[in-house]
CSV table of C-alpha atoms in Angstrom, one decimal:
chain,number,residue,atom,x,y,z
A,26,UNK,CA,-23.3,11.4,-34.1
A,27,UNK,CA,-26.9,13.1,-34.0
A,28,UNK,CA,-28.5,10.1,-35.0
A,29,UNK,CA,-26.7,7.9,-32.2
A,30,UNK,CA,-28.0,10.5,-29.6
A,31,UNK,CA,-31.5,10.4,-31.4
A,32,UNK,CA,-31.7,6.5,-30.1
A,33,UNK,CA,-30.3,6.7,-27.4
A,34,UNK,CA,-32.8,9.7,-26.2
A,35,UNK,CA,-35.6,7.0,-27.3
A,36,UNK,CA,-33.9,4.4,-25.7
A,37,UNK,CA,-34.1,6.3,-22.2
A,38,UNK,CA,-37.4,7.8,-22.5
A,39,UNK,CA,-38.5,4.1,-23.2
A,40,UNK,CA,-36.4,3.2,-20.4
A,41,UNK,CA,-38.1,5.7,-17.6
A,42,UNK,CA,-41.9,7.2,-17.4
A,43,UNK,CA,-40.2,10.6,-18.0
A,44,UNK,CA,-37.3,12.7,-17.9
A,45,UNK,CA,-36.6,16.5,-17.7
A,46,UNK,CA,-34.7,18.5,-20.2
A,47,UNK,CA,-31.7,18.8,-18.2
A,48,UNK,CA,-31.5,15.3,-17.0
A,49,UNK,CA,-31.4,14.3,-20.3
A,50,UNK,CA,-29.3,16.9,-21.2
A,51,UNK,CA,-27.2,15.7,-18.4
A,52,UNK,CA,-27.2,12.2,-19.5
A,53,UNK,CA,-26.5,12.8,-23.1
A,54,UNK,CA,-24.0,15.5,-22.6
A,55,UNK,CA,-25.7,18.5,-24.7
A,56,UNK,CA,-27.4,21.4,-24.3
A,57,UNK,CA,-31.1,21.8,-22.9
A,58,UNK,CA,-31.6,23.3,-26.3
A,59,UNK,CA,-30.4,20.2,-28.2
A,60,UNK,CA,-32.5,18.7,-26.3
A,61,UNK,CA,-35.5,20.4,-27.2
A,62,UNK,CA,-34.5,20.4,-30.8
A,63,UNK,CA,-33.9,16.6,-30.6
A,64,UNK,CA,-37.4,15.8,-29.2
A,65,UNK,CA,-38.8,18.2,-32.3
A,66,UNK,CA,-36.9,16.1,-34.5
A,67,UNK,CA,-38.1,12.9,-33.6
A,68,UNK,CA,-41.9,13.9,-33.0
A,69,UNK,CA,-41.7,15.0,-36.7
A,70,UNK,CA,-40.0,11.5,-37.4
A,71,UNK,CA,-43.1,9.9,-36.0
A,72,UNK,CA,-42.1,9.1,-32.4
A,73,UNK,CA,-44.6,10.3,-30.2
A,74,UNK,CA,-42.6,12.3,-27.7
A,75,UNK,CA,-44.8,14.9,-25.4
A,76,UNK,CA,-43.5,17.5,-23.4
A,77,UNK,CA,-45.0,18.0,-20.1
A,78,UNK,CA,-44.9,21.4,-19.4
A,79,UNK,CA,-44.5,23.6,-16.0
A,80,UNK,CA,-42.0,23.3,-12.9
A,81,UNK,CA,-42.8,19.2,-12.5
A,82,UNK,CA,-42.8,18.4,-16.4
A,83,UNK,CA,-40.7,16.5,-18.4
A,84,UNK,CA,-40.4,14.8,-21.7
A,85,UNK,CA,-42.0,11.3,-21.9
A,86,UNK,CA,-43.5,8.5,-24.7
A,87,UNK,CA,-46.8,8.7,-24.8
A,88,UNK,CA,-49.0,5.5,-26.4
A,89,UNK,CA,-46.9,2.9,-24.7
A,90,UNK,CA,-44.3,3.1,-27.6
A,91,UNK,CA,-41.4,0.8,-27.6
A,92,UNK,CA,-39.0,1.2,-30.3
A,93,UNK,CA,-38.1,-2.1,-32.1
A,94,UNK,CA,-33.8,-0.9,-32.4
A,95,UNK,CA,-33.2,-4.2,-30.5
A,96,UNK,CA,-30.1,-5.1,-32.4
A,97,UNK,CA,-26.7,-5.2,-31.3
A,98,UNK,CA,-23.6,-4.2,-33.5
A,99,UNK,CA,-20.5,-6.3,-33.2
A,100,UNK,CA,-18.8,-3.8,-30.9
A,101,UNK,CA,-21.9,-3.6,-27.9
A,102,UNK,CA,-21.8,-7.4,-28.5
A,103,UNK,CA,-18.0,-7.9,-27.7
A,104,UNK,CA,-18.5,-4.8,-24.9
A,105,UNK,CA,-21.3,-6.4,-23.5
A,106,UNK,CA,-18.9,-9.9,-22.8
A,107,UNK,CA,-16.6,-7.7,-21.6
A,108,UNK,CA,-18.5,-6.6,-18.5
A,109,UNK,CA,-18.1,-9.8,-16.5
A,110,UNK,CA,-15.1,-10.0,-13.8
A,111,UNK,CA,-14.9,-13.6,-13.9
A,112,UNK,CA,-12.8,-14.4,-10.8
A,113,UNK,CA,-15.1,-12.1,-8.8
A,114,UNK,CA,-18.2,-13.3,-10.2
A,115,UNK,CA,-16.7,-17.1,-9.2
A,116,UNK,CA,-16.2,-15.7,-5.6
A,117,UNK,CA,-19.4,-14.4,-5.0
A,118,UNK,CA,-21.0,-18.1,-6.3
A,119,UNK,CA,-22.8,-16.3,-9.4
A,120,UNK,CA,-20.2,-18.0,-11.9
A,121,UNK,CA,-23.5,-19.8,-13.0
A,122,UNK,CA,-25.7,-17.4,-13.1
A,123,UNK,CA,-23.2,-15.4,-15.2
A,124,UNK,CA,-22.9,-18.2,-17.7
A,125,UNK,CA,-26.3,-19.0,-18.3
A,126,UNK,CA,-27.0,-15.3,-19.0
A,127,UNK,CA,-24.3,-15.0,-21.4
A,128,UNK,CA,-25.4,-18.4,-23.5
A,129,UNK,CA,-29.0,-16.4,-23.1
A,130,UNK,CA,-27.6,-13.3,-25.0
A,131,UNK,CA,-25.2,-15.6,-27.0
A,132,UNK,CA,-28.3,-17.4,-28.7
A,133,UNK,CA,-30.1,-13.5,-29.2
A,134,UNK,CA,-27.6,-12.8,-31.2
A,135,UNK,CA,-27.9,-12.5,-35.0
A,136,UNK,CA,-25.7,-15.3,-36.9
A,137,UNK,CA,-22.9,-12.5,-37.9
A,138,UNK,CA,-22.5,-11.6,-34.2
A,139,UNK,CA,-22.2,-15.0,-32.7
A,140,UNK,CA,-18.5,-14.8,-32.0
A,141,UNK,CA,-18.6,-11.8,-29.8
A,142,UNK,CA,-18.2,-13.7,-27.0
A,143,UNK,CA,-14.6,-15.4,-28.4
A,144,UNK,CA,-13.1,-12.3,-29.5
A,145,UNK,CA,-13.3,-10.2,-26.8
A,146,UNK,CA,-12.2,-13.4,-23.8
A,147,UNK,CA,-9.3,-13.5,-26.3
A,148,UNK,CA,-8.5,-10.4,-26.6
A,149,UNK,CA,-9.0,-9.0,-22.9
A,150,UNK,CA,-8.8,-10.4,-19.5
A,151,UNK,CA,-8.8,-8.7,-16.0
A,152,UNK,CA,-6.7,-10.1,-13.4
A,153,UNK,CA,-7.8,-8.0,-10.5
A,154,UNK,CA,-5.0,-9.4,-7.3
A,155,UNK,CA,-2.0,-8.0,-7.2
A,156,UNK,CA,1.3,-10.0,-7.8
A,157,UNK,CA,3.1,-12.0,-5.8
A,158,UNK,CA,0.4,-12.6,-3.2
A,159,UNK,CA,-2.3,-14.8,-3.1
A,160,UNK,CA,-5.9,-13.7,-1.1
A,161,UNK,CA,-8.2,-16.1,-1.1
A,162,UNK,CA,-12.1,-15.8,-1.5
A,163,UNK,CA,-13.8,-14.6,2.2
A,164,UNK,CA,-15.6,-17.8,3.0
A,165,UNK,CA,-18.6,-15.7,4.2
A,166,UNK,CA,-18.5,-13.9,1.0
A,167,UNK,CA,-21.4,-15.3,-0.9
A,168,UNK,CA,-23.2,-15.0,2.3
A,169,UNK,CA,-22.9,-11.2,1.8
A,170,UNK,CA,-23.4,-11.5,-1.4
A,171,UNK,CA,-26.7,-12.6,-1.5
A,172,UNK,CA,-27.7,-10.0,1.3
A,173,UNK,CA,-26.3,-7.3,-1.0
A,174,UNK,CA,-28.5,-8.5,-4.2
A,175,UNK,CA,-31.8,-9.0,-2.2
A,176,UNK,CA,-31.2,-5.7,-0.3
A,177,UNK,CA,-31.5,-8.1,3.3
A,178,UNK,CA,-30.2,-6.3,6.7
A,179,UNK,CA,-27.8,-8.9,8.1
A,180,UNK,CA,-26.7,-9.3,11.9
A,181,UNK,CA,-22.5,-9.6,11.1
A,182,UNK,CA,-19.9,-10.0,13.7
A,183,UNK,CA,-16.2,-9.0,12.6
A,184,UNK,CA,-13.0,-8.6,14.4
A,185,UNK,CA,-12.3,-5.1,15.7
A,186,UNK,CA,-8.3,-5.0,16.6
A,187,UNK,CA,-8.3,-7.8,19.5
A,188,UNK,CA,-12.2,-7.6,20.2
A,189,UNK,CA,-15.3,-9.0,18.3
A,190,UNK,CA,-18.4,-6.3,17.9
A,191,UNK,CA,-21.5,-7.3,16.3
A,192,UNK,CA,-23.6,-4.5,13.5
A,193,UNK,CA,-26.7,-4.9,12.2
A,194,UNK,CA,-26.3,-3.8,8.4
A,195,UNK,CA,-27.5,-2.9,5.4
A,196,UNK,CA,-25.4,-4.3,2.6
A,197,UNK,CA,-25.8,-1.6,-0.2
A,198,UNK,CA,-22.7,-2.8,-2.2
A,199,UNK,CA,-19.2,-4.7,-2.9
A,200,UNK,CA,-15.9,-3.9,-3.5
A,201,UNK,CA,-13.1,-5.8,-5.0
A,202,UNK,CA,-9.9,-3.5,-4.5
A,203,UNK,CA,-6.1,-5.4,-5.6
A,204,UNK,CA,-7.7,-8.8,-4.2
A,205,UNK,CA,-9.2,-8.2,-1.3
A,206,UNK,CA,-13.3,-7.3,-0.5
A,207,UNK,CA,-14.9,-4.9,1.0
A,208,UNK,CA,-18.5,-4.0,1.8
A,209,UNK,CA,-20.1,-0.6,2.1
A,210,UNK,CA,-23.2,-0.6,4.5
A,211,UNK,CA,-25.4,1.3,5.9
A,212,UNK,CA,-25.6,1.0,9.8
A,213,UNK,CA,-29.5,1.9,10.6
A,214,UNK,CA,-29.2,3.2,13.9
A,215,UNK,CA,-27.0,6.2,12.8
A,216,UNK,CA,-27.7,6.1,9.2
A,217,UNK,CA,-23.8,6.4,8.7
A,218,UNK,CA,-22.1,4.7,5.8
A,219,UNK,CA,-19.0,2.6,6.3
A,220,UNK,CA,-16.2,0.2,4.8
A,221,UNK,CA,-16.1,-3.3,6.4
A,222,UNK,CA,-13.2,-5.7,5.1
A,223,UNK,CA,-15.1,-9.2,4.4
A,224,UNK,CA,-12.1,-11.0,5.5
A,225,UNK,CA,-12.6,-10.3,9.0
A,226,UNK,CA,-16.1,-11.1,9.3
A,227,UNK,CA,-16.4,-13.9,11.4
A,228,UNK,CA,-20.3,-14.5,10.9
A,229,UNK,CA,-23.3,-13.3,8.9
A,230,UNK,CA,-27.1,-13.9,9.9
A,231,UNK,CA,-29.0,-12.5,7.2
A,232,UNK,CA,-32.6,-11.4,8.6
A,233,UNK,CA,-36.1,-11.4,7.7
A,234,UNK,CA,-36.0,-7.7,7.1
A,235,UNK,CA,-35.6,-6.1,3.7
A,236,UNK,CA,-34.3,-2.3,3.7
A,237,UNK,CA,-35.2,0.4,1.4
A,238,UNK,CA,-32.1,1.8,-0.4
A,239,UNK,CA,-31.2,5.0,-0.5
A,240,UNK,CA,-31.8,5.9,-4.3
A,241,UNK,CA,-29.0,8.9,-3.6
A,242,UNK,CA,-26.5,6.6,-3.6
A,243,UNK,CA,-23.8,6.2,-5.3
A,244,UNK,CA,-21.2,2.8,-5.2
A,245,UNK,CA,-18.9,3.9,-7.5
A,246,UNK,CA,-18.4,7.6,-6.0
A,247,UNK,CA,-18.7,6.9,-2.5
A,248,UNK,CA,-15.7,4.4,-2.6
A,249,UNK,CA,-13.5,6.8,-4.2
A,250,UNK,CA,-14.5,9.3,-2.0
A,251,UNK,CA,-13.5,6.9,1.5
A,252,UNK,CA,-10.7,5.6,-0.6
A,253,UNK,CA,-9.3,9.4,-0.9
A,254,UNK,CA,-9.6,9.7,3.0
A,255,UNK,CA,-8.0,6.6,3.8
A,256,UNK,CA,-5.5,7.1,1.8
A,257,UNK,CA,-5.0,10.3,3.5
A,258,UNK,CA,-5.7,9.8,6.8
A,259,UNK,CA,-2.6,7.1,7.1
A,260,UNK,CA,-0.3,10.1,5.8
A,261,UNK,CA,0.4,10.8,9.5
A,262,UNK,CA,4.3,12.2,8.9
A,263,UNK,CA,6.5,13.4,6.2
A,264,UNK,CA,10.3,13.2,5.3
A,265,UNK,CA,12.5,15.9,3.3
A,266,UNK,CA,14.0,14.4,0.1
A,267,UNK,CA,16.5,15.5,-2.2
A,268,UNK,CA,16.2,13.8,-5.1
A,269,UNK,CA,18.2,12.8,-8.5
A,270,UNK,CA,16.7,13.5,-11.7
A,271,UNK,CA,16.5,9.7,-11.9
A,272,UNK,CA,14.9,10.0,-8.5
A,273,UNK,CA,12.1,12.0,-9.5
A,274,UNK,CA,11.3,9.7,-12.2
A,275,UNK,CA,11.2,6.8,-9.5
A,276,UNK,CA,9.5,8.3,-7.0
A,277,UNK,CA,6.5,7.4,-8.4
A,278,UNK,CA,7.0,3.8,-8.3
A,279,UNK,CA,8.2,3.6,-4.9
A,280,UNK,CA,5.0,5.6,-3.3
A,281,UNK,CA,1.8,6.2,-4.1
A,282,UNK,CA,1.7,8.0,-7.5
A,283,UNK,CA,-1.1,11.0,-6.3
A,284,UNK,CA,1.1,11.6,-3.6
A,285,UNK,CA,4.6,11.5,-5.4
A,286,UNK,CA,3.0,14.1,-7.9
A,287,UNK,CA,1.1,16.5,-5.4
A,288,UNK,CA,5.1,16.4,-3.5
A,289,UNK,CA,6.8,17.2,-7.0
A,290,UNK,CA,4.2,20.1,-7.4
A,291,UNK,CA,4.9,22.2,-4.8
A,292,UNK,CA,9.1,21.4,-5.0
A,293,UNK,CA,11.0,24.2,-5.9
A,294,UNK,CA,13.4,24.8,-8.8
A,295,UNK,CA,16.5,22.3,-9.3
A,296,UNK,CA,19.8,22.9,-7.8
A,297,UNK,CA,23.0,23.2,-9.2
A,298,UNK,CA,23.1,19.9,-10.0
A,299,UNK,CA,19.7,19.4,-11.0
A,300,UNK,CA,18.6,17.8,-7.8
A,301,UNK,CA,15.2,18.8,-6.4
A,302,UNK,CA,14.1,19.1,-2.7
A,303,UNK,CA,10.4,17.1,-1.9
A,304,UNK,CA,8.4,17.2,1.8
A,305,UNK,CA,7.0,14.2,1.2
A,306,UNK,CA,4.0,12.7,3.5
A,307,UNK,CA,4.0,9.0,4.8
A,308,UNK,CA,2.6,6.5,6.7
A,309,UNK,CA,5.5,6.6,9.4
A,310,UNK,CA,9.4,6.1,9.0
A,311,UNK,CA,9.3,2.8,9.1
A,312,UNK,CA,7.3,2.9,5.9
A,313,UNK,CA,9.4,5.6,4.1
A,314,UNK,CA,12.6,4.0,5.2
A,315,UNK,CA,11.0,0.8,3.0
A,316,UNK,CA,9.9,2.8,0.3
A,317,UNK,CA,13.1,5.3,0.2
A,318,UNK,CA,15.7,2.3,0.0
A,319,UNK,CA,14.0,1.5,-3.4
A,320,UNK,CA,15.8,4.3,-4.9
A,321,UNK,CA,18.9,3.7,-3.3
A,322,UNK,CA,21.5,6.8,-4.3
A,323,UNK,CA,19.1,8.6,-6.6
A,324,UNK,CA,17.6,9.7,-2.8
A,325,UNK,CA,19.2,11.7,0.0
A,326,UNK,CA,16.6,11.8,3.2
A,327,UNK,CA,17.8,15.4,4.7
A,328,UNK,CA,15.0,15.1,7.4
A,329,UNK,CA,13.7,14.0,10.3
A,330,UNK,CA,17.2,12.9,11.5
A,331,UNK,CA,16.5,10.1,12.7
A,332,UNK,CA,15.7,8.0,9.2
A,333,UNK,CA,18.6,9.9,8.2
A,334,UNK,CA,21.0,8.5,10.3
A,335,UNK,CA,18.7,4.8,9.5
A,336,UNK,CA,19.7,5.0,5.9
A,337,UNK,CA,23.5,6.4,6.7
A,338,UNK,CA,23.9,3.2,8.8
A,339,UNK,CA,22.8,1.2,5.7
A,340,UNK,CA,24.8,3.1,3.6
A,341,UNK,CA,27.9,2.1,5.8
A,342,UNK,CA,26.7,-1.4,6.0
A,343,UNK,CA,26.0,-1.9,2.2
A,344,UNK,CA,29.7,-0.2,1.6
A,345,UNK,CA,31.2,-2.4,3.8
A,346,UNK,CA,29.3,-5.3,2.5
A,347,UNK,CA,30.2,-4.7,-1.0
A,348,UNK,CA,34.3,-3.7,-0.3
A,349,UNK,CA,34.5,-6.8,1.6
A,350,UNK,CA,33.0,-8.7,-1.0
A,351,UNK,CA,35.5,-7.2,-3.3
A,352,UNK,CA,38.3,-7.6,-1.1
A,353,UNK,CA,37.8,-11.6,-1.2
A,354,UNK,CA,37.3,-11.8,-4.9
A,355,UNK,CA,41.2,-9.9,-5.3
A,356,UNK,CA,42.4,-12.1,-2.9
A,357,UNK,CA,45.3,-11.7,-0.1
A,358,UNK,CA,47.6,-9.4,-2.2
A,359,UNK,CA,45.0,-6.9,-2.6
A,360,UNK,CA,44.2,-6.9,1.3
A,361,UNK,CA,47.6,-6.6,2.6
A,362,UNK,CA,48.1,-3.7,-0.3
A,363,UNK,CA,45.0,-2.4,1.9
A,364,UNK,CA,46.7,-3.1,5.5
C-alpha cells in the first residue's frame, strides 16, 4: 500500500513543478504528516525531493528527474481501454482519433499485456441511451465539439420555447446524460454558467477568439450540482400517498429514486395494516397520475382531490372493463344470473 502511494507521490511531483503538503495530502488521501514522512523516505531512497519551505513552498523534484516506472500492469492496461465511450466518441467525430491512440498504446505495450484491449471490450460495454427510444446524434454536435477541445467562443443560435435567441459562448464542456447532449458554457458578458441542450441549436459559428478557462472549474461537479436543481425546481406540487408494503418497495421504480427515499424518510410509522402515509413532491398531477397508476392497488392517492377522484374514475373504468370482460367469457347464463 505504502509503496503504491510512494509512486504515485513521484508520479505527481514529476507531473507538476510543485505541490504543497496538503494538496498532496489531499490527492493521496493521508495525513500532512505521511506526507512528510513519505518525502523523507524517498529522499533517503535516492529521489531527490526538496522541500520548499515558508507560506508559498511546496515539495518539488529537483535535477529534472523523471522516474523511469513507465510500465503498465495488466489491470491499468484493461482500465485504461476501458475509458473510451464509444458511441459518444463516434458522435462527436473523434471515433478516429480514439482508435489511432488506442493501436498507439496497444503497440507500447509489453508482449504479456497486448490483449488488454480484448479483455476488457469483452467484458464491459456502456450503452449510455435509454431503452425504448432512439435520439439521434445533434447534427451540429461535432461543431461544438471541436469549439469545446480548442477552448473557441462560438456565436450559437438555439430555440428558446417559440423564439430563436443568439449567445456568444464559451464551450467549457459536454455532457452526455440517458442519450441526449448538453453543453455547459460560459456566457462572457455576465460570466454566468449555463446548460444548453445541443439538440436545439440551430447554428454554431465558431470565432477567431480563443477564451481563457476558468482553472476553478469543475465539469463533473458543476453538472451534478445544476442537475440537483433541475431536478428540483420541476417538483412544483406534491400528492399524499398511502402506500402497501409492496408499494413502498415500488415507489422507487415509479419516481425518481432520491425523491421516493427523502418521501419515505420523513413518513411516519405503519398503520394497522402496515400501510404507510408519503407527501410526495411532483412535477404536476398529470405526471403523478402517470407515475401513480404504475402501482396500481398497492397506492391510495388521499390528496389533492382532484387526482383522487382521476384515479377513482379509473378504478371504476378498469372494474367495469374487467367484469364485462368476464361476463362475456361465462356467457349468457352468467349475465341473466346477474340481471
Amino acid at each position: 500500500m505504502r509503496a503504491a502511494r510512494l509512486i504515485k507521490m513521484v508520479l505527481l511531483l514529476q507531473s507538476r513543478p510543485s505541490m504543497t503538503a496538503a494538496e498532496l495530502a489531499t490527492e493521496l488521501e493521508v495525513s500532512e504528516r505521511t506526507i512528510t514522512r513519505d518525502a523523507q523516505a524517498l529522499s533517503e531512497a535516492g529521489v531527490p525531493v526538496y522541500a520548499d519551505r515558508g507560506r508559498t513552498g511546496g515539495y518539488r523534484l529537483i535535477g529534472g528527474y523523471r522516474t523511469r516506472l513507465t510500465g503498465l500492469g495488466r489491470s491499468e492496461a484493461e482500465a485504461l481501454f476501458l475509458s473510451g465511450v464509444p458511441g459518444a466518441l463516434r458522435e462527436m467525430g473523434l471515433e478516429d482519433a480514439a482508435s489511432a491512440a488506442r493501436l498507439k498504446v496497444s503497440a507500447a505495450l509489453m508482449p504479456s499485456l497486448q490483449d488488454a484491449s480484448q479483455n476488457a471490450s469483452q467484458r464491459f460495454h456502456l450503452d449510455a441511451p435509454g431503452w425504448f427510444k432512439e435520439t439521434p446524434a445533434p447534427e451540429l454536435l461535432p461543431a461544438v465539439a471541436d469549439a469545446v477541445w480548442d477552448d473557441r467562443r462560438v456565436t450559437a443560435r438555439y430555440r428558446r420555447q417559440e423564439a430563436e435567441v443568439e449567445r456568444e459562448l464559451e464551450p467549457y464542456g459536454l455532457v452526455l446524460k440517458a442519450g441526449v447532449w448538453y453543453l455547459c458554457a460560459r456566457v462572457p458578458d455576465s460570466g454566468a454558467y449555463r446548460v444548453y441542450r445541443i439538440d436545439r441549436f440551430t447554428a454554431v459559428a465558431p470565432g477567431e477568439e480563443r477564451f481563457v478557462r476558468d482553472d476553478e472549474f469543475d465539469l463533473p461537479g458543476f453538472w451534478e450540482e445544476r442537475a440537483a436543481q433541475f431536478a428540483r425546481a420541476i417538483l412544483r406540487a406534491e400528492v399524499v400517498v398511502r402506500l402497501t408494503p409492496a408499494g413502498v418497495r415500488q415507489l422507487p421504480y415509479a419516481t425518481d429514486r432520491a425523491v421516493a427515499r427523502e418521501a419515505m424518510e420523513s413518513a411516519g410509522e405503519p398503520d394497522a395494516t402496515g400501510r404507510v402515509t408519503v407527501t410526495l413532491p411532483v412535477e404536476n398531477e398529470d405526471v403523478a397520475y402517470t407515475q401513480l397508476m404504475s402501482l396500481g392497488p398497492e397506492a391510495e392517492v388521499l390528496a389533492p382531490t382532484a387526482l383522487r377522484e382521476r384515479f377513482t374514475d379509473a378504478a371504476r373504468r378498469l372494474s367495469g372493463l374487467y367484469r364485462d370482460h368476464q361476463d362475456h367469457q361465462d356467457g349468457p347464463d352468467r349475465q341473466d344470473r346477474h340481471r
